């Protein structure tokens, strides 16, 4: 039985993304990037992960910080911590669901270390930030030694702990698109009592026009299935209508319909319960986002 | 701070400064030159035959010193003892089955976590790495984890020759339940499950052993609640002479009952240190703790209550399947029997009681005491069934309790089951709780809330418990393998400062403070002149340890006896000095004087010095000022109280939260109210944890599915409301302090109060019982099913109407 020590590994601390990516290539998939370490290190201590090498991103330049761009979009560096997100004025005023989700993550210690890049790259099926990335339509920026690209968040999460990142790519940050006038967003979570990870977490972003009619809606769901998903079927019911309780309830009944047959089923919650709670929490997220949009 | 007034004062805990500033010394903090580290190979199977163990790869791994299997050490390790063997008079004449419990499994493993080999290496990492290299050829066998299923035909046999996997069928009865039930207007039955819990002390276990081959002295540092019993049992099991074993419990980070036994690892680490003639340390990881340290509760109770239609309860009948796990832990048999069955009368008058308990082996971690130990299970059955019965006859739960309460008594009350309660005033505690909680207002609030779709409920627990373990003769007659008295030494030093040696073994309870308060008050010396020493078999006389809320009621009284002896002798010395008769001497506030004679006054310090200087002692009096005492109480103590819980349930999700909690406890006289409040708070949180969220869950083949804190929901402050606590005071007659014990009241009272509250919140939907924990999904499903049933009823009625 393990006493909480890892297998031996080599340690690198490059200063550029290029070097980091090269290090990944050199170990042919048997190296791991280290960000906040709050998913990776527990896995190594349990020996679920035993990489040959650790490539620490702490010294890599330009991976940290929150910038508001001229077009109203926001760029967040991969190494930005939950704490920095929670305490950022820009995030709280322009994309509060990010701060709401970040403040739902674990406890103070984890929030002081864990990063947005690590959370998205790790793609824990119950991670909080993936739902928000999907609901806010974030672009996920990545780079290898040779090239860089952006990946739409609703195509980024591919499976259980699986993303669209290539083995030698570093997630460098995310871009949150500018939110239109009359937009609001929210993140709500039914937490597992033991781990505080999401049994179900739902992020919603809606835009309403002057007449109170919904012109755009995006819903991201985490915890319920193998990875974070976008719930287009629920979104479709909202767009073009006034966000009355009735409309929101109808949309919520389609919340997570994309996950039919794929809901997680474990000692913490059955698939049936997760499905029902996805609907309840979809209604709650949309209701709060709408109140925020109209407030 | 030098007078009697310290008793009853909120003195700040003297032990905390060191502990919260990192100056504590836990086993893991201890280092010895040449220290080796031990790690254990543990079974990944719930039940399997061991065909072969190949240690060669591990033995050759870097840093590894030695690898031992059970076969290598069979002789030296012996079999772990059953510390409590139930008497045949209570087990239908059949002797209790006490199968062997080898510290390292040899032929078979019986639960996930059962140790099969020990690796010793130069570092913890090397030992841990080499564990993975030990190649054990297991032949998996069918497993069983549920106690009831384990007794059924065709269930796998866990211990050879133990039929139906039953260690015992234990019985107690009073009156004639069957006759009472036959005559009763109402009989209500319910299956009540008290789920399995994982104790989760802040500090997992840890052991270090050092052997001196020259003197044959073996020193064992272990995170335990019972250093002296560990020494005794270690000597009995291994044959190493008791006087050459020293057991030290350094700072211990909590126990909640799970550090109350002789564990396999204590024997393994001790014997291997002796073999290697090197110091060896084993530190339990949290992951190991989940499977290798005892669990608690795990009862399936089929309960029946009977009574009149106007609210007089006439009898209670309970049959229990008690899950013992893969082996008998030291005190396991006593928990679901003695500490359960003898408590089933509660604080009520009914005279007919029938209790049978099947103690059953399963392929799970051994189960033993966990905070409350038997009494929470009993209280849960009694208090749940009282409310179940009240609902059934359509009466208010308070009124029904009041009708059935035993009347207040101060000097003993004989219960039909054969025990005698010391003192009680159950009406008083209920009244005090209701004064804090406006019941009528709550019922109005509940109705209003329901109209807004919010589900509120209130639940009560008018509990009683057994503390002050225990009269040794009673415990011995019921099967205890050790005396349960407690001891103390008071050593006065020549300068008048005092060292108190206690046989209790605190691990968070605050005895350093409480016992110093008593000593300071009795001797009239400042607290800082008193040192309380515990947890070292070489420094003080034999003792029993800390569990069962006994330390003050038994250990505190042992201290009072030694203080009295010391004061008696000091008076003789002072009297001689003053030239008067000892009977004339008064001792008060640290001064000896003779009434009406002003100039004749001697301070404590002078008498202490005189006792050692010995130049002017009365004829025949020995020099020195020190006393040893052993206190064996004549009875247990019986604290009681009323707890009231309010829960709110989210109808859409089933999420259930504790929103208000009122607790009135009566623990007799209180030495330090702050410490008692702390005990009550922690206890309520643990009881609430059981009621709302904790559960150890096994898969059918014996894998622990909730094997980490990511899966097992230990409650946190975030889950709790601010508790409203208070006390009534009904002193015990069992000891001169009048103190009953306060360590477990919260845990015992909280779970039934909270479950009763949840049932109350859903009563209008036709819900009559809920099993713990009240997880969101379970509550959601209950609400869905109840609504479904109501719809079905209504449409059936509509059809009939057509
Ligand atoms: C006790 C505890 C409770 C937790 N509770 C929650 C919770 O409630 N909700 C929640 O969402 N999370 C929770 N977490 C996880 C936490 O949020 C992690 O911090 C997060 O999942 C990973 O971020 P990190 O920066 O720590 O990444 P790391 O652990 O360093 O890395 C995680 C993975 O991502 C990869 N990676 C990291 N950065 C990059 C990058 N820039 N590019 C490419 N790959 C990268 C790593 O190689 C690794 O595979 C909890 C963790 C703990 C320890």
PDB file of N, CA and C in Angstrom, chain A residues 1-8 46-47 106 189-197 199 249 266-274 276-277 280-281 283-284, chain B residues 39-42 113 124-125 128-129 131 283 285 287-288 291 650 652-656 693 697 705-706 709-714 718-719 776-777 780-781:
ATOM      1  N   UNK A   1       0.847  -1.212   0.000  1.00  0.00           N
ATOM      2  CA  UNK A   1       0.000   0.000   0.000  1.00  0.00           C
ATOM      3  C   UNK A   1       0.870   1.245   0.000  1.00  0.00           C
ATOM      4  N   UNK A   2       0.511   2.193  -0.845  1.00  0.00           N
ATOM      5  CA  UNK A   2       1.346   3.389  -0.996  1.00  0.00           C
ATOM      6  C   UNK A   2       1.359   4.227   0.272  1.00  0.00           C
ATOM      7  N   UNK A   3       2.500   4.814   0.555  1.00  0.00           N
ATOM      8  CA  UNK A   3       2.556   5.757   1.670  1.00  0.00           C
ATOM      9  C   UNK A   3       2.611   7.185   1.135  1.00  0.00           C
ATOM     10  N   UNK A   4       2.135   7.384  -0.087  1.00  0.00           N
ATOM     11  CA  UNK A   4       2.020   8.740  -0.595  1.00  0.00           C
ATOM     12  C   UNK A   4       3.294   9.296  -1.193  1.00  0.00           C
ATOM     13  N   UNK A   5       4.146   8.414  -1.702  1.00  0.00           N
ATOM     14  CA  UNK A   5       5.318   8.922  -2.415  1.00  0.00           C
ATOM     15  C   UNK A   5       5.159   8.610  -3.900  1.00  0.00           C
ATOM     16  N   UNK A   6       5.779   9.421  -4.733  1.00  0.00           N
ATOM     17  CA  UNK A   6       5.657   9.232  -6.175  1.00  0.00           C
ATOM     18  C   UNK A   6       6.759   8.304  -6.661  1.00  0.00           C
ATOM     19  N   UNK A   7       6.603   7.801  -7.883  1.00  0.00           N
ATOM     20  CA  UNK A   7       7.729   7.146  -8.548  1.00  0.00           C
ATOM     21  C   UNK A   7       8.760   8.227  -8.886  1.00  0.00           C
ATOM     22  N   UNK A   8      10.004   7.844  -9.101  1.00  0.00           N
ATOM     23  CA  UNK A   8      11.013   8.859  -9.451  1.00  0.00           C
ATOM     24  C   UNK A   8      10.715   9.510 -10.808  1.00  0.00           C
ATOM     25  N   UNK A  46      -0.692   8.925  -5.768  1.00  0.00           N
ATOM     26  CA  UNK A  46      -1.459   7.670  -5.772  1.00  0.00           C
ATOM     27  C   UNK A  46      -0.910   6.710  -6.831  1.00  0.00           C
ATOM     28  N   UNK A  47       0.083   7.175  -7.565  1.00  0.00           N
ATOM     29  CA  UNK A  47       0.720   6.407  -8.654  1.00  0.00           C
ATOM     30  C   UNK A  47      -0.279   6.025  -9.749  1.00  0.00           C
ATOM     31  N   UNK A 106     -12.932  23.686  -4.611  1.00  0.00           N
ATOM     32  CA  UNK A 106     -12.197  23.224  -3.419  1.00  0.00           C
ATOM     33  C   UNK A 106     -12.117  24.248  -2.300  1.00  0.00           C
ATOM     34  N   UNK A 189     -23.849  25.018  -8.874  1.00  0.00           N
ATOM     35  CA  UNK A 189     -23.242  23.690  -8.726  1.00  0.00           C
ATOM     36  C   UNK A 189     -23.916  22.909  -7.603  1.00  0.00           C
ATOM     37  N   UNK A 190     -24.204  21.665  -7.875  1.00  0.00           N
ATOM     38  CA  UNK A 190     -24.596  20.728  -6.818  1.00  0.00           C
ATOM     39  C   UNK A 190     -23.316  19.978  -6.475  1.00  0.00           C
ATOM     40  N   UNK A 191     -22.792  20.268  -5.298  1.00  0.00           N
ATOM     41  CA  UNK A 191     -21.472  19.733  -4.958  1.00  0.00           C
ATOM     42  C   UNK A 191     -21.576  18.368  -4.298  1.00  0.00           C
ATOM     43  N   UNK A 192     -20.652  17.503  -4.654  1.00  0.00           N
ATOM     44  CA  UNK A 192     -20.441  16.255  -3.934  1.00  0.00           C
ATOM     45  C   UNK A 192     -20.026  16.629  -2.512  1.00  0.00           C
ATOM     46  N   UNK A 193     -20.703  16.035  -1.513  1.00  0.00           N
ATOM     47  CA  UNK A 193     -20.452  16.408  -0.119  1.00  0.00           C
ATOM     48  C   UNK A 193     -19.034  16.067   0.324  1.00  0.00           C
ATOM     49  N   UNK A 194     -18.444  15.054  -0.281  1.00  0.00           N
ATOM     50  CA  UNK A 194     -17.100  14.663   0.141  1.00  0.00           C
ATOM     51  C   UNK A 194     -16.036  15.516  -0.538  1.00  0.00           C
ATOM     52  N   UNK A 195     -16.011  15.518  -1.845  1.00  0.00           N
ATOM     53  CA  UNK A 195     -14.915  16.157  -2.571  1.00  0.00           C
ATOM     54  C   UNK A 195     -15.208  17.605  -2.919  1.00  0.00           C
ATOM     55  N   UNK A 196     -16.472  17.981  -2.880  1.00  0.00           N
ATOM     56  CA  UNK A 196     -16.931  19.310  -3.321  1.00  0.00           C
ATOM     57  C   UNK A 196     -16.774  19.505  -4.820  1.00  0.00           C
ATOM     58  N   UNK A 197     -16.370  18.482  -5.529  1.00  0.00           N
ATOM     59  CA  UNK A 197     -16.441  18.531  -6.992  1.00  0.00           C
ATOM     60  C   UNK A 197     -17.918  18.529  -7.382  1.00  0.00           C
ATOM     61  N   UNK A 199     -21.323  17.316  -8.672  1.00  0.00           N
ATOM     62  CA  UNK A 199     -22.140  16.190  -9.130  1.00  0.00           C
ATOM     63  C   UNK A 199     -22.764  16.655 -10.442  1.00  0.00           C
ATOM     64  N   UNK A 249     -38.205  26.758 -17.729  1.00  0.00           N
ATOM     65  CA  UNK A 249     -38.478  25.369 -17.335  1.00  0.00           C
ATOM     66  C   UNK A 249     -38.500  24.439 -18.545  1.00  0.00           C
ATOM     67  N   UNK A 266     -22.257   6.546 -10.256  1.00  0.00           N
ATOM     68  CA  UNK A 266     -21.233   6.080  -9.319  1.00  0.00           C
ATOM     69  C   UNK A 266     -21.787   6.112  -7.898  1.00  0.00           C
ATOM     70  N   UNK A 267     -20.919   5.873  -6.936  1.00  0.00           N
ATOM     71  CA  UNK A 267     -21.352   5.767  -5.537  1.00  0.00           C
ATOM     72  C   UNK A 267     -21.931   7.101  -5.038  1.00  0.00           C
ATOM     73  N   UNK A 268     -21.605   8.196  -5.704  1.00  0.00           N
ATOM     74  CA  UNK A 268     -22.084   9.506  -5.242  1.00  0.00           C
ATOM     75  C   UNK A 268     -23.447   9.882  -5.808  1.00  0.00           C
ATOM     76  N   UNK A 269     -23.741   9.452  -7.003  1.00  0.00           N
ATOM     77  CA  UNK A 269     -25.035   9.783  -7.604  1.00  0.00           C
ATOM     78  C   UNK A 269     -25.305   8.862  -8.776  1.00  0.00           C
ATOM     79  N   UNK A 270     -26.566   8.462  -8.899  1.00  0.00           N
ATOM     80  CA  UNK A 270     -26.942   7.604 -10.016  1.00  0.00           C
ATOM     81  C   UNK A 270     -27.089   8.451 -11.280  1.00  0.00           C
ATOM     82  N   UNK A 271     -27.106   7.793 -12.414  1.00  0.00           N
ATOM     83  CA  UNK A 271     -27.298   8.496 -13.685  1.00  0.00           C
ATOM     84  C   UNK A 271     -28.654   9.197 -13.691  1.00  0.00           C
ATOM     85  N   UNK A 272     -29.646   8.524 -13.157  1.00  0.00           N
ATOM     86  CA  UNK A 272     -30.996   9.091 -13.150  1.00  0.00           C
ATOM     87  C   UNK A 272     -31.035  10.411 -12.369  1.00  0.00           C
ATOM     88  N   UNK A 273     -30.369  10.407 -11.215  1.00  0.00           N
ATOM     89  CA  UNK A 273     -30.350  11.619 -10.388  1.00  0.00           C
ATOM     90  C   UNK A 273     -29.563  12.721 -11.088  1.00  0.00           C
ATOM     91  N   UNK A 274     -28.439  12.353 -11.675  1.00  0.00           N
ATOM     92  CA  UNK A 274     -27.645  13.386 -12.358  1.00  0.00           C
ATOM     93  C   UNK A 274     -28.459  14.012 -13.498  1.00  0.00           C
ATOM     94  N   UNK A 276     -31.736  14.282 -13.698  1.00  0.00           N
ATOM     95  CA  UNK A 276     -32.762  15.161 -13.130  1.00  0.00           C
ATOM     96  C   UNK A 276     -32.141  16.450 -12.605  1.00  0.00           C
ATOM     97  N   UNK A 277     -30.983  16.339 -11.972  1.00  0.00           N
ATOM     98  CA  UNK A 277     -30.350  17.533 -11.394  1.00  0.00           C
ATOM     99  C   UNK A 277     -29.782  18.444 -12.479  1.00  0.00           C
ATOM    100  N   UNK A 280     -32.678  20.598 -13.219  1.00  0.00           N
ATOM    101  CA  UNK A 280     -32.948  21.585 -12.149  1.00  0.00           C
ATOM    102  C   UNK A 280     -31.893  22.687 -12.159  1.00  0.00           C
ATOM    103  N   UNK A 281     -30.650  22.276 -12.284  1.00  0.00           N
ATOM    104  CA  UNK A 281     -29.568  23.278 -12.229  1.00  0.00           C
ATOM    105  C   UNK A 281     -29.480  24.091 -13.515  1.00  0.00           C
ATOM    106  N   UNK A 283     -32.123  25.171 -15.063  1.00  0.00           N
ATOM    107  CA  UNK A 283     -33.115  26.216 -14.792  1.00  0.00           C
ATOM    108  C   UNK A 283     -32.531  27.274 -13.854  1.00  0.00           C
ATOM    109  N   UNK A 284     -31.824  26.810 -12.835  1.00  0.00           N
ATOM    110  CA  UNK A 284     -31.279  27.768 -11.857  1.00  0.00           C
ATOM    111  C   UNK A 284     -30.206  28.656 -12.485  1.00  0.00           C
TER     112      UNK A 284
ATOM    113  N   UNK B  39       6.793  -0.577   5.672  1.00  0.00           N
ATOM    114  CA  UNK B  39       5.535  -0.414   4.926  1.00  0.00           C
ATOM    115  C   UNK B  39       4.915  -1.782   4.765  1.00  0.00           C
ATOM    116  N   UNK B  40       3.598  -1.815   4.664  1.00  0.00           N
ATOM    117  CA  UNK B  40       2.895  -3.092   4.640  1.00  0.00           C
ATOM    118  C   UNK B  40       2.294  -3.398   3.282  1.00  0.00           C
ATOM    119  N   UNK B  41       2.417  -4.658   2.914  1.00  0.00           N
ATOM    120  CA  UNK B  41       1.735  -5.150   1.727  1.00  0.00           C
ATOM    121  C   UNK B  41       0.345  -5.548   2.198  1.00  0.00           C
ATOM    122  N   UNK B  42      -0.673  -5.004   1.563  1.00  0.00           N
ATOM    123  CA  UNK B  42      -2.036  -5.268   2.045  1.00  0.00           C
ATOM    124  C   UNK B  42      -2.880  -5.917   0.951  1.00  0.00           C
ATOM    125  N   UNK B 113      -7.115  -4.709   2.738  1.00  0.00           N
ATOM    126  CA  UNK B 113      -6.322  -3.995   3.735  1.00  0.00           C
ATOM    127  C   UNK B 113      -5.676  -4.932   4.738  1.00  0.00           C
ATOM    128  N   UNK B 124      11.097   5.846   3.965  1.00  0.00           N
ATOM    129  CA  UNK B 124       9.688   5.507   3.713  1.00  0.00           C
ATOM    130  C   UNK B 124       9.434   5.274   2.227  1.00  0.00           C
ATOM    131  N   UNK B 125      10.101   6.051   1.368  1.00  0.00           N
ATOM    132  CA  UNK B 125       9.873   5.909  -0.073  1.00  0.00           C
ATOM    133  C   UNK B 125      10.373   4.559  -0.568  1.00  0.00           C
ATOM    134  N   UNK B 128       8.005   1.901   0.522  1.00  0.00           N
ATOM    135  CA  UNK B 128       6.771   1.986  -0.239  1.00  0.00           C
ATOM    136  C   UNK B 128       6.965   1.461  -1.665  1.00  0.00           C
ATOM    137  N   UNK B 129       8.089   1.809  -2.293  1.00  0.00           N
ATOM    138  CA  UNK B 129       8.381   1.307  -3.645  1.00  0.00           C
ATOM    139  C   UNK B 129       8.472  -0.216  -3.651  1.00  0.00           C
ATOM    140  N   UNK B 131       7.090  -2.350  -1.695  1.00  0.00           N
ATOM    141  CA  UNK B 131       5.804  -3.013  -1.451  1.00  0.00           C
ATOM    142  C   UNK B 131       5.213  -3.488  -2.782  1.00  0.00           C
ATOM    143  N   UNK B 283       4.301   4.640   9.594  1.00  0.00           N
ATOM    144  CA  UNK B 283       3.324   5.722   9.647  1.00  0.00           C
ATOM    145  C   UNK B 283       2.211   5.391   8.667  1.00  0.00           C
ATOM    146  N   UNK B 285      -0.657   5.894   6.159  1.00  0.00           N
ATOM    147  CA  UNK B 285      -1.130   6.940   5.246  1.00  0.00           C
ATOM    148  C   UNK B 285      -2.646   7.048   5.411  1.00  0.00           C
ATOM    149  N   UNK B 287      -4.804   6.842   3.130  1.00  0.00           N
ATOM    150  CA  UNK B 287      -5.415   5.781   2.320  1.00  0.00           C
ATOM    151  C   UNK B 287      -5.462   4.468   3.094  1.00  0.00           C
ATOM    152  N   UNK B 288      -4.346   4.168   3.769  1.00  0.00           N
ATOM    153  CA  UNK B 288      -4.308   2.953   4.595  1.00  0.00           C
ATOM    154  C   UNK B 288      -5.304   3.049   5.745  1.00  0.00           C
ATOM    155  N   UNK B 291      -8.743   1.690   5.351  1.00  0.00           N
ATOM    156  CA  UNK B 291      -9.026   0.249   5.335  1.00  0.00           C
ATOM    157  C   UNK B 291      -8.419  -0.509   6.510  1.00  0.00           C
ATOM    158  N   UNK B 650     -34.562  20.882   0.277  1.00  0.00           N
ATOM    159  CA  UNK B 650     -34.859  21.460  -1.042  1.00  0.00           C
ATOM    160  C   UNK B 650     -35.671  20.416  -1.806  1.00  0.00           C
ATOM    161  N   UNK B 652     -36.743  20.237  -4.760  1.00  0.00           N
ATOM    162  CA  UNK B 652     -36.350  19.957  -6.141  1.00  0.00           C
ATOM    163  C   UNK B 652     -35.138  19.034  -6.218  1.00  0.00           C
ATOM    164  N   UNK B 653     -34.220  19.156  -5.256  1.00  0.00           N
ATOM    165  CA  UNK B 653     -32.958  18.423  -5.347  1.00  0.00           C
ATOM    166  C   UNK B 653     -32.763  17.410  -4.223  1.00  0.00           C
ATOM    167  N   UNK B 654     -33.544  17.539  -3.161  1.00  0.00           N
ATOM    168  CA  UNK B 654     -33.371  16.647  -2.019  1.00  0.00           C
ATOM    169  C   UNK B 654     -32.270  17.091  -1.064  1.00  0.00           C
ATOM    170  N   UNK B 655     -31.553  18.150  -1.400  1.00  0.00           N
ATOM    171  CA  UNK B 655     -30.490  18.616  -0.502  1.00  0.00           C
ATOM    172  C   UNK B 655     -31.090  18.950   0.865  1.00  0.00           C
ATOM    173  N   UNK B 656     -30.484  18.392   1.914  1.00  0.00           N
ATOM    174  CA  UNK B 656     -31.030  18.532   3.261  1.00  0.00           C
ATOM    175  C   UNK B 656     -30.010  19.228   4.133  1.00  0.00           C
ATOM    176  N   UNK B 693     -24.477  12.763   5.915  1.00  0.00           N
ATOM    177  CA  UNK B 693     -23.600  12.563   4.765  1.00  0.00           C
ATOM    178  C   UNK B 693     -22.560  11.461   4.830  1.00  0.00           C
ATOM    179  N   UNK B 697     -19.041   2.648   2.110  1.00  0.00           N
ATOM    180  CA  UNK B 697     -19.786   1.763   1.213  1.00  0.00           C
ATOM    181  C   UNK B 697     -18.833   0.745   0.589  1.00  0.00           C
ATOM    182  N   UNK B 705     -15.637   1.376  -1.541  1.00  0.00           N
ATOM    183  CA  UNK B 705     -15.875   2.351  -2.622  1.00  0.00           C
ATOM    184  C   UNK B 705     -15.668   3.784  -2.138  1.00  0.00           C
ATOM    185  N   UNK B 706     -15.662   3.963  -0.828  1.00  0.00           N
ATOM    186  CA  UNK B 706     -15.494   5.315  -0.286  1.00  0.00           C
ATOM    187  C   UNK B 706     -14.174   5.369   0.463  1.00  0.00           C
ATOM    188  N   UNK B 709     -10.939  10.717   1.311  1.00  0.00           N
ATOM    189  CA  UNK B 709     -11.731  11.884   1.682  1.00  0.00           C
ATOM    190  C   UNK B 709     -12.411  12.522   0.469  1.00  0.00           C
ATOM    191  N   UNK B 710     -12.022  12.114  -0.724  1.00  0.00           N
ATOM    192  CA  UNK B 710     -12.724  12.595  -1.913  1.00  0.00           C
ATOM    193  C   UNK B 710     -14.067  11.870  -2.066  1.00  0.00           C
ATOM    194  N   UNK B 711     -14.194  10.739  -1.370  1.00  0.00           N
ATOM    195  CA  UNK B 711     -15.401   9.930  -1.531  1.00  0.00           C
ATOM    196  C   UNK B 711     -16.202   9.771  -0.245  1.00  0.00           C
ATOM    197  N   UNK B 712     -15.539   9.978   0.891  1.00  0.00           N
ATOM    198  CA  UNK B 712     -16.189   9.802   2.182  1.00  0.00           C
ATOM    199  C   UNK B 712     -16.379  11.191   2.775  1.00  0.00           C
ATOM    200  N   UNK B 713     -17.637  11.553   3.057  1.00  0.00           N
ATOM    201  CA  UNK B 713     -17.953  12.953   3.344  1.00  0.00           C
ATOM    202  C   UNK B 713     -17.866  13.291   4.829  1.00  0.00           C
ATOM    203  N   UNK B 714     -16.659  13.571   5.291  1.00  0.00           N
ATOM    204  CA  UNK B 714     -16.470  14.075   6.654  1.00  0.00           C
ATOM    205  C   UNK B 714     -17.108  15.462   6.721  1.00  0.00           C
ATOM    206  N   UNK B 718     -18.606  24.312   7.505  1.00  0.00           N
ATOM    207  CA  UNK B 718     -19.511  24.856   6.493  1.00  0.00           C
ATOM    208  C   UNK B 718     -20.889  24.176   6.518  1.00  0.00           C
ATOM    209  N   UNK B 719     -20.910  22.901   6.934  1.00  0.00           N
ATOM    210  CA  UNK B 719     -22.165  22.144   6.921  1.00  0.00           C
ATOM    211  C   UNK B 719     -23.018  22.392   8.167  1.00  0.00           C
ATOM    212  N   UNK B 776     -28.634  13.815  -0.624  1.00  0.00           N
ATOM    213  CA  UNK B 776     -29.558  14.551  -1.487  1.00  0.00           C
ATOM    214  C   UNK B 776     -30.318  13.592  -2.402  1.00  0.00           C
ATOM    215  N   UNK B 777     -29.597  12.652  -2.994  1.00  0.00           N
ATOM    216  CA  UNK B 777     -30.294  11.745  -3.923  1.00  0.00           C
ATOM    217  C   UNK B 777     -31.347  10.899  -3.208  1.00  0.00           C
ATOM    218  N   UNK B 780     -34.284  13.091  -2.497  1.00  0.00           N
ATOM    219  CA  UNK B 780     -34.988  13.407  -3.748  1.00  0.00           C
ATOM    220  C   UNK B 780     -35.863  12.229  -4.179  1.00  0.00           C
ATOM    221  N   UNK B 781     -35.261  11.036  -4.105  1.00  0.00           N
ATOM    222  CA  UNK B 781     -35.990   9.837  -4.513  1.00  0.00           C
ATOM    223  C   UNK B 781     -37.184   9.593  -3.582  1.00  0.00           C
TER     224      UNK B 781
END
